[in-house]
């Protein structure tokens, strides 16, 4: 009877389930221990599979981490678009909303957020992650353009969007690194986001 149950359990790990279970386990461990302390063997224990199982779907440890990073970028992009929906187009409220959700993602998933920015871009797989990042950044660029009454993104829009992203990205890392405790924030988050948006895109204020 025990043998039959074990056989059924092993049979339940068909390809789709096994891959998703390993990705979930990898994501959990990245959050708990950080990307640098992740191990494939521990992910296998967490997923309840053999240490050989991951290599049916992933080339190596890096490939597993890259998959989690890509999924994180996709989730963040989806959250950004969702956050935009309630606000009228061409308003600063949309830019502020993008900053808010960007920082919220970092605070909610600090391990994955760090992982998303550890790639060198030296391989084709890394380039895929860079492309996902570019897609997110293009959302910011387009919102800046719309605030300035443009339907096409210009070099000026890209520069202003880069300034906004630099601020929000830096604030995200300061937050998850615990550098903003003990009253070190000069103002609350919403005030800071509104202030930087108004300074970078004053025409829309």
Coordinates of C-alpha atoms in Angstrom, one line a residue:
X1 CA 0.0 0.0 0.0
X2 CA 2.8 2.4 0.9
X3 CA 4.6 1.6 -2.4
X4 CA 1.4 2.4 -4.3
X5 CA 1.1 5.8 -2.6
X6 CA 4.7 6.7 -3.3
X7 CA 4.3 5.7 -6.9
X8 CA 1.2 7.8 -7.2
X9 CA 3.0 10.8 -5.6
X10 CA 5.9 10.4 -8.1
X11 CA 3.5 10.1 -11.0
X12 CA 1.9 13.4 -9.9
X13 CA 5.1 15.2 -10.6
X14 CA 4.5 15.5 -14.4
X15 CA 6.6 18.0 -16.2
X16 CA 4.5 21.1 -15.8
X17 CA 4.0 20.6 -12.0
X18 CA 7.6 19.8 -11.4
X19 CA 8.9 22.9 -13.1
X20 CA 6.4 25.2 -11.3
X21 CA 7.1 23.5 -7.9
X22 CA 10.8 24.1 -8.4
X23 CA 10.3 27.7 -9.4
X24 CA 8.1 28.3 -6.3
X25 CA 10.6 26.7 -4.0
X26 CA 13.4 28.8 -5.6
X27 CA 11.4 31.9 -5.1
X28 CA 10.7 31.1 -1.5
X29 CA 14.3 30.4 -0.7
X30 CA 15.5 33.6 -2.5
X31 CA 13.1 35.6 -0.2
X32 CA 14.2 33.7 2.9
X33 CA 17.9 33.6 2.4
X34 CA 18.7 36.0 -0.4
X35 CA 20.0 35.1 -3.9
X36 CA 23.6 34.6 -2.8
X37 CA 22.6 31.9 -0.3
X38 CA 20.3 29.9 -2.6
X39 CA 21.1 26.2 -3.2
X40 CA 19.6 23.8 -5.7
X41 CA 19.6 20.9 -3.2
X42 CA 17.6 22.9 -0.7
X43 CA 15.1 23.9 -3.4
X44 CA 14.7 20.2 -4.2
X45 CA 14.1 19.4 -0.5
X46 CA 11.5 22.2 -0.4
X47 CA 9.8 20.9 -3.5
X48 CA 10.0 17.3 -2.4
X49 CA 11.9 16.0 -5.4
X50 CA 15.3 14.4 -6.0
X51 CA 18.4 16.5 -6.6
X52 CA 18.5 15.3 -10.2
X53 CA 15.0 16.5 -10.9
X54 CA 15.8 20.2 -11.7
X55 CA 18.1 19.3 -14.5
X56 CA 15.2 17.9 -16.5
X57 CA 14.0 21.5 -16.9
X58 CA 17.0 23.8 -16.1
X59 CA 20.5 23.8 -17.2
X60 CA 21.9 24.8 -13.8
X61 CA 21.4 26.9 -10.7
X62 CA 21.8 30.1 -12.6
X63 CA 19.0 29.1 -15.0
X64 CA 16.6 28.5 -12.0
X65 CA 17.4 31.9 -10.5
X66 CA 17.1 33.5 -13.9
X67 CA 13.6 32.1 -14.3
X68 CA 12.5 33.5 -10.9
X69 CA 14.0 36.9 -11.9
X70 CA 12.1 36.9 -15.2
X71 CA 8.8 36.0 -13.4
X72 CA 9.5 38.8 -10.9
X73 CA 9.9 41.3 -13.7
X74 CA 6.7 40.2 -15.3
X75 CA 4.8 40.4 -12.0
X76 CA 6.2 43.9 -11.3
X77 CA 5.2 45.0 -14.9
X78 CA 1.7 43.7 -14.4
X79 CA 1.4 45.5 -11.0
X80 CA 2.5 48.8 -12.6
X81 CA -0.1 48.6 -15.3
X82 CA -2.8 47.7 -12.8
X83 CA -1.8 50.7 -10.6
X84 CA -2.1 53.0 -13.6
X85 CA -5.7 52.1 -14.4
X86 CA -7.6 54.3 -11.9
X87 CA -5.8 57.5 -12.9
X88 CA -6.6 59.7 -15.9
X89 CA -4.0 59.6 -18.7
X90 CA -1.5 62.5 -18.9
X91 CA -1.6 63.2 -15.2
X92 CA 1.2 63.2 -12.6
X93 CA -1.0 60.8 -10.5
X94 CA 0.0 58.1 -12.9
X95 CA 3.7 58.7 -12.6
X96 CA 3.4 58.8 -8.8
X97 CA 1.5 55.5 -9.0
X98 CA 4.3 53.9 -10.9
X99 CA 6.8 55.0 -8.3
X100 CA 4.6 53.7 -5.5
X101 CA 4.1 50.2 -6.9
X102 CA 7.8 49.9 -7.9
X103 CA 8.8 50.6 -4.3
X104 CA 6.0 48.4 -2.9
X105 CA 7.2 45.5 -5.0
X106 CA 10.8 45.9 -3.7
X107 CA 9.6 45.9 -0.1
X108 CA 7.2 43.0 -0.6
X109 CA 9.7 40.8 -2.5
X110 CA 13.1 42.1 -1.6
X111 CA 14.9 38.9 -2.5
X112 CA 13.4 38.7 -5.9
X113 CA 13.9 42.4 -6.4
X114 CA 17.7 42.1 -5.7
X115 CA 17.8 39.1 -8.0
X116 CA 16.3 41.0 -10.8
X117 CA 19.3 43.3 -10.9
X118 CA 22.2 40.8 -10.7
X119 CA 22.7 40.0 -14.3
X120 CA 25.6 41.1 -16.4
X121 CA 23.9 41.0 -19.8
X122 CA 26.8 38.9 -21.2
X123 CA 24.6 36.0 -22.4
X124 CA 21.5 35.6 -24.6
X125 CA 19.5 34.6 -21.5
X126 CA 20.6 37.8 -19.7
X127 CA 19.5 39.8 -22.7
X128 CA 16.0 38.4 -22.3
X129 CA 15.9 39.8 -18.8
X130 CA 17.2 43.1 -20.0
X131 CA 14.4 43.2 -22.6
X132 CA 11.9 42.7 -19.8
X133 CA 13.5 45.6 -17.9
X134 CA 13.3 47.7 -21.0
X135 CA 9.6 47.0 -21.3
X136 CA 9.0 48.3 -17.8
X137 CA 11.1 51.4 -18.4
X138 CA 9.2 52.1 -21.6
X139 CA 6.0 52.4 -19.5
X140 CA 7.6 55.2 -17.5
X141 CA 8.8 56.9 -20.6
X142 CA 5.4 56.8 -22.2
X143 CA 3.7 58.2 -19.1
X144 CA 6.2 61.1 -19.1
X145 CA 5.5 61.8 -22.8
X146 CA 1.7 61.7 -22.1
X147 CA 2.2 64.2 -19.2
X148 CA 3.9 66.5 -21.7
X149 CA 1.1 66.1 -24.3
X150 CA 3.0 63.8 -26.6
X151 CA 2.0 60.5 -28.1
X152 CA 5.6 59.6 -29.2
X153 CA 8.5 59.2 -26.8
X154 CA 11.3 61.7 -27.4
X155 CA 14.9 61.8 -26.1
X156 CA 13.8 64.4 -23.5
X157 CA 11.1 62.0 -22.3
X158 CA 13.7 59.3 -21.9
X159 CA 16.0 61.5 -19.9
X160 CA 13.2 62.6 -17.6
X161 CA 12.0 59.0 -17.2
X162 CA 15.6 58.0 -16.3
X163 CA 15.7 60.6 -13.6
X164 CA 12.4 59.4 -12.1
X165 CA 13.6 55.7 -12.3
X166 CA 16.9 56.5 -10.7
X167 CA 15.2 58.2 -7.7
X168 CA 12.6 55.4 -7.2
X169 CA 15.1 52.6 -7.7
X170 CA 17.6 54.1 -5.2
X171 CA 14.8 54.7 -2.7
X172 CA 13.7 51.0 -3.2
X173 CA 17.2 49.7 -2.3
X174 CA 17.5 52.2 0.6
X175 CA 14.2 50.8 1.9
X176 CA 15.0 47.1 1.7
X177 CA 18.6 47.7 3.0
X178 CA 17.1 49.3 6.2
X179 CA 18.7 52.6 5.6
X180 CA 15.6 54.6 6.1
X181 CA 14.8 53.7 9.6
X182 CA 14.9 55.9 12.7
X183 CA 13.3 58.9 11.1
X184 CA 15.8 59.2 8.2
X185 CA 13.1 59.8 5.7
X186 CA 12.7 63.6 5.3
X187 CA 9.0 63.1 4.5
X188 CA 6.5 60.3 3.9
X189 CA 6.7 58.3 0.7
X190 CA 3.7 59.8 -1.0
X191 CA 5.1 63.3 -0.4
X192 CA 8.5 62.4 -1.7
X193 CA 7.0 60.7 -4.9
X194 CA 4.8 63.7 -5.6
X195 CA 7.7 66.1 -5.0
X196 CA 10.1 64.3 -7.4
X197 CA 7.4 63.9 -10.0
X198 CA 6.6 67.6 -9.9
X199 CA 10.3 68.6 -10.1
X200 CA 11.0 66.3 -13.1
X201 CA 7.8 67.0 -15.0
X202 CA 6.7 70.4 -13.7
X203 CA 4.7 71.1 -16.8
X204 CA 2.1 68.5 -15.7
X205 CA 1.8 69.8 -12.1

